[in-house]
C-alpha positions as a printed Julia matrix, in Angstrom:
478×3 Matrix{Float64}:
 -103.67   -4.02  57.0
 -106.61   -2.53  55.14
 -107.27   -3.84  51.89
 -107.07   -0.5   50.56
 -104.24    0.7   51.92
 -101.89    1.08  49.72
 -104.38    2.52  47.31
 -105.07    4.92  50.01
 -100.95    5.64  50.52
 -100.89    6.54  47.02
 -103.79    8.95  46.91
 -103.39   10.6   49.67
  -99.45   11.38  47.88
 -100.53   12.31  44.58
 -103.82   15.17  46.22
 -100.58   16.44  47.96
 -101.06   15.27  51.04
 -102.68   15.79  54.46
 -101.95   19.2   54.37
 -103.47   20.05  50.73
 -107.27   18.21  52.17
 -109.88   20.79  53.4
 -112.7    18.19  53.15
 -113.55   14.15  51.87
 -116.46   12.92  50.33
 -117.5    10.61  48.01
 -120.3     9.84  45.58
 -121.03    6.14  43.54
 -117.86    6.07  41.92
 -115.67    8.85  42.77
 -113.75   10.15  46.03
 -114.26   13.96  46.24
 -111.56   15.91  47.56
 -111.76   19.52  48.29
 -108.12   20.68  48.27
 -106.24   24.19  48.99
 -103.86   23.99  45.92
 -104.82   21.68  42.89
 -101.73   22.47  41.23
  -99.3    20.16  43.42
 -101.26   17.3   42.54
  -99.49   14.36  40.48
 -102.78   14.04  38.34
 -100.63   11.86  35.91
  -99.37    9.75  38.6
 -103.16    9.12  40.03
 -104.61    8.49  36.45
 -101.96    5.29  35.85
 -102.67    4.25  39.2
 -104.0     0.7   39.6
 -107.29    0.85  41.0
 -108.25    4.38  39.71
 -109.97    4.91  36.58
 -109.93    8.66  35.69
 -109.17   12.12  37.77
 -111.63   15.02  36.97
 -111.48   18.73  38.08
 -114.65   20.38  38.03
 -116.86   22.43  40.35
 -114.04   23.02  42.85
 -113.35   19.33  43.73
 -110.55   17.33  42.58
 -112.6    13.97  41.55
 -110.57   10.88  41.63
 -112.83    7.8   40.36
 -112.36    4.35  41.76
 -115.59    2.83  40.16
 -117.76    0.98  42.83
 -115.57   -0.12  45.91
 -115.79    3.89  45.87
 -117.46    3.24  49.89
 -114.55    0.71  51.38
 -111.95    3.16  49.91
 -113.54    6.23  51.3
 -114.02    4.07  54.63
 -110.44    3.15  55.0
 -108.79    6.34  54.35
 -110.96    8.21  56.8
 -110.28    5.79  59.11
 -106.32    5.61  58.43
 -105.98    9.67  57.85
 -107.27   12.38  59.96
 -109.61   14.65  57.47
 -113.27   16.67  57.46
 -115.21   14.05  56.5
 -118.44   14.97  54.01
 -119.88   11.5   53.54
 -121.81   10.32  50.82
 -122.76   13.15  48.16
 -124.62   13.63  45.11
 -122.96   12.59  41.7
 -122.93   16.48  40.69
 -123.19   18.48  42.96
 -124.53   22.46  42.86
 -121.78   23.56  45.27
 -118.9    24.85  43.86
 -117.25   26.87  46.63
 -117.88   30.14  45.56
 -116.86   29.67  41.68
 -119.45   31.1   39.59
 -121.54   29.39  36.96
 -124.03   29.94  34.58
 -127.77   29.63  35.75
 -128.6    26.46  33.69
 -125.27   24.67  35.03
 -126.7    25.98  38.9
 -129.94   24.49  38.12
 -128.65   21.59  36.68
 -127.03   21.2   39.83
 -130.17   21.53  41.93
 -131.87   19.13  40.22
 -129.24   16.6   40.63
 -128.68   17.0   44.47
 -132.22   17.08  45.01
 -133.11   13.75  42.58
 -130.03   11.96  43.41
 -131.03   10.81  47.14
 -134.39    9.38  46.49
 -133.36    7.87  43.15
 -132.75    4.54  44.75
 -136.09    3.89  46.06
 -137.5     5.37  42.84
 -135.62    2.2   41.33
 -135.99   -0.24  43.92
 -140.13    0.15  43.22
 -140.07    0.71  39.54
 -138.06   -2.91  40.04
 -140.98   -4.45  41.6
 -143.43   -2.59  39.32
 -141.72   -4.1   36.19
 -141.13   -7.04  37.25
 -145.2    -6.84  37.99
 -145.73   -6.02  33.98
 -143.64   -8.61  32.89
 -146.01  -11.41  34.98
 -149.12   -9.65  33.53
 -147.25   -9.91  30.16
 -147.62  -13.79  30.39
 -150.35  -14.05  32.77
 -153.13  -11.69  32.37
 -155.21  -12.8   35.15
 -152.38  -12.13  37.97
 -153.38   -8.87  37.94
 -157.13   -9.27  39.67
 -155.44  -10.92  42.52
 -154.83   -9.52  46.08
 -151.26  -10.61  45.76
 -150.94   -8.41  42.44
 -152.64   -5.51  44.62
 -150.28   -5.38  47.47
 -147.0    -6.06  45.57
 -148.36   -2.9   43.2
 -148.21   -1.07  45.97
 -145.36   -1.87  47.46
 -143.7    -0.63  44.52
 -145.92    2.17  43.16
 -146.36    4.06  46.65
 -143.44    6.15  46.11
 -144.62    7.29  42.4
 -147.92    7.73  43.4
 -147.02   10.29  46.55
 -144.08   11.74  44.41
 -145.09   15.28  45.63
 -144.53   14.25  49.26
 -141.23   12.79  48.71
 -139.72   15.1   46.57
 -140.75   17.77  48.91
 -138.55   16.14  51.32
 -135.53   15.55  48.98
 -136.1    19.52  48.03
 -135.98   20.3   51.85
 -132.76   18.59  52.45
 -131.56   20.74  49.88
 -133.04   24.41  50.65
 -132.73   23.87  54.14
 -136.39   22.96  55.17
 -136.81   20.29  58.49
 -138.27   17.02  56.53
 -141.6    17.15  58.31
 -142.49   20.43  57.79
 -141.69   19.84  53.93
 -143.59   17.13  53.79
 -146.62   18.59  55.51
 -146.34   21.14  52.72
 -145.8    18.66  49.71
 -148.57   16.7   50.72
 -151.11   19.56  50.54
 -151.01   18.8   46.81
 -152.22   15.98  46.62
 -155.16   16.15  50.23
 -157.45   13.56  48.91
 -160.2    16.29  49.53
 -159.26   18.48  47.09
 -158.14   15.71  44.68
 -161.52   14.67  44.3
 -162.6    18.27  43.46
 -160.77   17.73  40.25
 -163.65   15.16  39.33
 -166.41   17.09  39.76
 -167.59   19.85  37.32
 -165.73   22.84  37.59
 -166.77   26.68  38.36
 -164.89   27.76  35.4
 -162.59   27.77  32.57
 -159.8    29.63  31.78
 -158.26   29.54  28.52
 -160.81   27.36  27.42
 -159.81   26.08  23.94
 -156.38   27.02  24.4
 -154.91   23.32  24.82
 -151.43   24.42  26.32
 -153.46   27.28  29.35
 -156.77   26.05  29.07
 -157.17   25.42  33.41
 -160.47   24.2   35.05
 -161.41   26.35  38.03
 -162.81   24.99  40.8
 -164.01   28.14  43.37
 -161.63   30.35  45.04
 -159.6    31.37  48.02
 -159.97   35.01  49.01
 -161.18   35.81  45.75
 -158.06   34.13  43.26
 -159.44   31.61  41.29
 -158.35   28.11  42.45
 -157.15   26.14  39.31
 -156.79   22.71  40.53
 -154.84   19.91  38.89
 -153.66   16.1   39.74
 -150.94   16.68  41.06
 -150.15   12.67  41.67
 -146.53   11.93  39.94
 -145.76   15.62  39.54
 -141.84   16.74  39.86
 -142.31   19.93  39.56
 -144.44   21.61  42.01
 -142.8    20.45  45.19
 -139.3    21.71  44.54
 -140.24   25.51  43.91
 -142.82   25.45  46.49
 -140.13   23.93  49.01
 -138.24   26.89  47.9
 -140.11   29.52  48.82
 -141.25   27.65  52.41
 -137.58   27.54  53.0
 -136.93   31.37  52.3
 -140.18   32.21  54.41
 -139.26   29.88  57.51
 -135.94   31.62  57.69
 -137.46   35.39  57.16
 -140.14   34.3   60.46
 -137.37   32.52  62.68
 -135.25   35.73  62.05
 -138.0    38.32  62.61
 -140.58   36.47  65.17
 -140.06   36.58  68.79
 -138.38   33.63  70.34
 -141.4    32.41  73.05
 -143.79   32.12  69.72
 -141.07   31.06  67.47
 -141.14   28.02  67.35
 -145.22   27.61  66.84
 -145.82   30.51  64.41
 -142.83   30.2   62.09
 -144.26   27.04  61.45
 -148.08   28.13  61.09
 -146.63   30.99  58.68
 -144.69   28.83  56.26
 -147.18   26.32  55.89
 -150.23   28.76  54.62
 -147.96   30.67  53.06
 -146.38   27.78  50.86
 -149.54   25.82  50.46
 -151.45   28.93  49.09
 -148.63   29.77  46.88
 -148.55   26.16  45.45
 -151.74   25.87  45.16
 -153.07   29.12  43.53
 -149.44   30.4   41.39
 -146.83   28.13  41.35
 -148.45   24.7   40.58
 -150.68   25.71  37.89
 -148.14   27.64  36.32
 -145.18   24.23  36.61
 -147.97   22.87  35.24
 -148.12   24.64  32.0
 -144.3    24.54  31.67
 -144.44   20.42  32.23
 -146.98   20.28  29.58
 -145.31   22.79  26.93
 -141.9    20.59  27.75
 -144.28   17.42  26.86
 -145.43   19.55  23.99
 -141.87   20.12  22.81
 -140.44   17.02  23.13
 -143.51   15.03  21.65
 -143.46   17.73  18.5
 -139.62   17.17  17.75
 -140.04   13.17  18.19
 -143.37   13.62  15.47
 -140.62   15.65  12.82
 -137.89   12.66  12.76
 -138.72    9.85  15.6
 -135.49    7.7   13.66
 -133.29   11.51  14.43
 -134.31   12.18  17.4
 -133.2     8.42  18.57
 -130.34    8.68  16.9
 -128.97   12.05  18.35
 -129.72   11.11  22.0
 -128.93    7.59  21.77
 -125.65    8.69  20.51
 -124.36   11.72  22.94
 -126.81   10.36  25.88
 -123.38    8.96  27.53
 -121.64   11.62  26.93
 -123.89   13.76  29.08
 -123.54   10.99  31.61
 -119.76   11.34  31.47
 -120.31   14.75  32.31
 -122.84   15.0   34.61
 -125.12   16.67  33.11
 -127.9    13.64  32.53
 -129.42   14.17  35.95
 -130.87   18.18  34.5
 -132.88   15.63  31.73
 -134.06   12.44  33.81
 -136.89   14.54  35.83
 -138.15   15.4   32.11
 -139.14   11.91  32.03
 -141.44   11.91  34.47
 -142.79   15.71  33.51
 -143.55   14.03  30.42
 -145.19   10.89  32.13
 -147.15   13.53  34.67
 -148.48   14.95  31.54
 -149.37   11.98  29.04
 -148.61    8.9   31.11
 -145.73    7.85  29.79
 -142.24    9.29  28.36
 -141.1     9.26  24.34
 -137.82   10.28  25.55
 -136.35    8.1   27.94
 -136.59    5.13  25.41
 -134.17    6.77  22.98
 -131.5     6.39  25.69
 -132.24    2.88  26.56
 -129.51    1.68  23.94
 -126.96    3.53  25.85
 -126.97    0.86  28.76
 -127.07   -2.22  26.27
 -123.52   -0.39  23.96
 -121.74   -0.01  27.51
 -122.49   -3.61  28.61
 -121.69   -4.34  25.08
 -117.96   -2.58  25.34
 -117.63   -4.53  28.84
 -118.3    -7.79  27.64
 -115.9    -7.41  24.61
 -113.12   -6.55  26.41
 -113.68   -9.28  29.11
 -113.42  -11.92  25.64
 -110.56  -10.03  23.96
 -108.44   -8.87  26.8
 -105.72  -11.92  27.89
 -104.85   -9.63  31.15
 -106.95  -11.79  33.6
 -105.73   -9.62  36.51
 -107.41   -6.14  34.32
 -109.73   -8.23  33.83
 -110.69   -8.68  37.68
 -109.71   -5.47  38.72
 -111.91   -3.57  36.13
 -113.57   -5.2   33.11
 -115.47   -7.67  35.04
 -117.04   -4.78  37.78
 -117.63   -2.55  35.06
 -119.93   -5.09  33.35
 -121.46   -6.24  36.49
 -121.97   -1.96  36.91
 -123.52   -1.81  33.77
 -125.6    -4.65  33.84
 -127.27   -2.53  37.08
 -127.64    0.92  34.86
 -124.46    2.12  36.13
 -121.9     3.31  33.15
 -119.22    5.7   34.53
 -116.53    2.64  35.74
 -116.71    1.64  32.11
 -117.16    4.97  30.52
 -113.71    6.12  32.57
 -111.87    3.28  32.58
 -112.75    1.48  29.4
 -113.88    3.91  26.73
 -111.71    7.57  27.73
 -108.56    6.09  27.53
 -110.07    4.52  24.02
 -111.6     7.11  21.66
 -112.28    5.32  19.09
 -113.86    2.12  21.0
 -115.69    5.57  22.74
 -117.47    6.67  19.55
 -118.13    3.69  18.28
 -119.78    2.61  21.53
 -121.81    5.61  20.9
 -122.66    5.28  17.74
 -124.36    1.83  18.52
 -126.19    3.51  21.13
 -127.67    6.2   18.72
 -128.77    3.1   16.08
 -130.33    1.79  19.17
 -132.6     4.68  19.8
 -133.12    5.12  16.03
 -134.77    2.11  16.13
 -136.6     2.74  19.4
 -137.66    6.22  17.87
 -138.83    5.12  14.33
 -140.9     1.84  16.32
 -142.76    4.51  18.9
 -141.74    2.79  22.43
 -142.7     4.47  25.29
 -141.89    4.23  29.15
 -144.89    3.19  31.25
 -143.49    2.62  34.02
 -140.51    4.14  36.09
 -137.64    1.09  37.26
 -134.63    0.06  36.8
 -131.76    1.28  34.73
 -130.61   -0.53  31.43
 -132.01   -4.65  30.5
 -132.95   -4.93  34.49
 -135.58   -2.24  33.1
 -136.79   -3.64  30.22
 -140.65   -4.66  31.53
 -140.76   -0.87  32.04
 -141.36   -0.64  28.24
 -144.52   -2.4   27.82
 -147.51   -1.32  27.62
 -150.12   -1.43  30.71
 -153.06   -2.05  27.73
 -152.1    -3.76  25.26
 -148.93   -5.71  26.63
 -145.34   -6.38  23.86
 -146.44   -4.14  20.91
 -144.14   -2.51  18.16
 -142.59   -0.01  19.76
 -141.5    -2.71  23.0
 -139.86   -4.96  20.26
 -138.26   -2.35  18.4
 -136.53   -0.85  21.78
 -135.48   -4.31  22.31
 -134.13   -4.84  19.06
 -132.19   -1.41  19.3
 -130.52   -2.63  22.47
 -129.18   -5.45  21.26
 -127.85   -3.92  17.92
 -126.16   -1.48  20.46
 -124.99   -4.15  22.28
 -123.99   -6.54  19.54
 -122.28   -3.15  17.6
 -119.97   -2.36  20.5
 -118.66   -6.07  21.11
 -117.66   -6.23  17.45
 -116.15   -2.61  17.85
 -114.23   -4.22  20.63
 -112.59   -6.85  18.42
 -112.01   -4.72  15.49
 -110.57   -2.19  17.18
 -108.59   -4.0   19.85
 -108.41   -3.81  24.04
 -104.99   -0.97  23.69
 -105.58    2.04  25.1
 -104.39    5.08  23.01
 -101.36    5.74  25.11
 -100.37    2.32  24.36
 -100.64    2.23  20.86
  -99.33    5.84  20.74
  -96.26    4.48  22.57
């Protein structure tokens, strides 16, 4: 008997059973059915299910989240019940079988599916990298070692060739084989041309204009060839990948098959490259730095606002989904200036959540809802992971919810109004924290004040939790 059975009987009941599932996949915390009627589904029956913390509808899936044992459940009911089996997915995906959307919400999705499989190592060596800062921090002189050298790499490799891998995520998504993305991304960043960038160039165009101005550094058949350091960069690869993957497809359809399989390839790689290179990286270029721009001219108007409005609705757009369309604005903001004024305003968020678990784990006297859910949500959170506590511990409780939230926004008022910055990409939520300070001149203001922020956040939503009490609003409504 699985250990997950039952919990599997009951699901498989309330999505209507065999009959009802086209296809199963899954994602961190949520089983994704795709399902021929929606409307037979016992929704209410799954939602007070022990073991499941929320159902959601949305892009043609029938959601039904079971927090992080997400991978033995999905292994035991494919196992126990005969069904297309999708694997592991993206948390939001851009497929929506056939529904339409707007553009933003299909680029939203894009942007998730392609970000979403190489976030882990992104974390696992920002890990190392902070951890790295916080040594430094204490011991300065750690950092002319070999030991400091190779560990820095270890962790930074996979920031420092971001063009290369992203190209690859970006091909798993347009279609592209992962090689001949790669080949492609890594054009960007040949160490040949690199070091053109730090030599005098030909010309300038724009020159004075600080959002266009573009050094020019000779030309290819005539088009001036505006080169940039493209090192970090998110957005070059993905458009470039695009068009490679429309251009592979046009040769392998129109090319003969005994040349095929050489000169699709030679085709899409000067085709891409040269495109990358001369149109569409300068031009993500200028769009990375007017975003920069943007976001650095509305933090200069009201730091303490700005904090306090994405502190506060930051996990709301996590509930939702819709966080993964801002996280790569981080790192077009780091590409640009070297480090990110936004990301620090949501840093809060993971503290209030943590905050919320840990209060209910004192206040509630169920030990068994305690096992089951408050203690994995705060071991979730702890790791930068909020949607087991977001849809099991602050849905069913709107006011714990807001007030949760409202912690979160005084943390990134405070985080705002000090000027912390992200240095370094890592790990999500307090595991982060060395992220935060700075390379140059170590703990300064604006590390102390993020600090601070998070534990007011965190401090705000355990007292929420014991003025407001561990019922849920259909209990106290009953």
């Amino acid at each position: 008997m699985g250990k997950y059975e039952q919990l599997n009987a009951t699901i498989l009941e309330g999505v209507g059973g065999l009959d009802n599932i086209k296809s199963l996949s899954h994602c961190v915390t949520r089983l994704r059915f795709r399902l021929k009627d929606e409307s037979i589904c016992d929704t209410e029956g799954l939602k007070a299910t022990k073991g499941i913390l929320d159902v959601v509808q949305q892009g043609g899936q029938y959601q039904v989240v079971v927090g992080p044992m997400v991978e033995g459940i999905y292994n035991e009911f494919i196992a126990a019940y005969p069904v297309n089996q999708g694997g592991e997915v993206p948390a939001n995906p851009g497929q929506n079988d056939g529904q339409k959307t707007d553009p933003f919400s299909r680029l939203l999705g894009t942007i998730s599916e392609i970000f979403q499989p190489i976030l882990g190592v992104l974390m696992a060596g920002g890990f190392i990298v902070s951890i790295l800062s916080l040594i430094c921090a204490f011991v300065p002189e750690f950092k002319g070692t070999t030991t400091y050298t190779v560990l820095y790499a270890t962790g930074y490799a996979a920031f420092q060739f971001f063009p290369i891998i992203v190209a690859w995520a970006a091909g798993q998504k347009f279609g592209l084989k992962p090689v001949l993305s790669m080949a492609i991304g890594a054009v960007l960043i040949y160490p040949d041309l690199v070091a053109m960038t730090s030599g005098d160039p030909t010309s300038v165009l724009f020159e004075g204009n600080p959002l266009l101005q573009a050094n020019v550094y000779g030309d290819v058949f005539g088009i001036p060839l505006v080169l940039l350091n493209y090192y970090l960069q998110v957005l070059p690869s993905i458009p470039i990948i695009w068009l490679a993957a429309k251009v592979h497809k046009f040769f392998e359809g129109c090319l003969p098959e005994l040349i095929r399989g050489i000169f699709a390839n030679v085709f899409t790689m000067v085709i891409a490259s040269l495109a990358g290179l001369l149109v569409i990286g300068p031009v993500t270029t200028i769009l990375a730095n007017a975003v920069a721009m943007g976001i650095q001219g509305f933090l200069a108007i009201s730091p303490a606002l700005a904090g306090l409005v994405v502190g506060t609705f930051w996990s709301l757009l996590v509930m939702f989904g819709l966080h993964w369309g801002i996280i790569p604005l981080w790192f077009t903001e780091m590409s640009a200036v070297g480090y990110s004024t936004l990301n620090p305003l949501n840093f809060a968020g993971c503290g209030a959540i943590m905050g919320a678990c840990i209060g209910m784990v004192l206040k509630c006297k169920d030990k068994e809802l305690n096992t089951n859910l408050h203690i994995p949500a705060l071991i979730s959170s702890i790791f930068g992971v909020a949607e087991p506590a977001l849809y099991g511990i602050l849905i069913p409780r709107k006011k714990l919810m807001w007030a949760t939230f409202l912690g979160s926004g005084i943390g990134g008022a405070i985080a705002g109004a000090c000027g912390a910055k992200w240095f370094t990409p890592g790990a999500n939520g307090w595991l982060g924290l060395p992220c935060y300070i700075d390379p140059v001149n170590g703990i300064d203001k604006g590390f102390i004040g993020l600090a601070v922020g998070g534990v007011i956040a965190t401090v705000v939503a355990i007292v929420a939790v014991f003025v407001l009490g561990t019922k849920t609003d259909a209990e106290k409504a009953a």
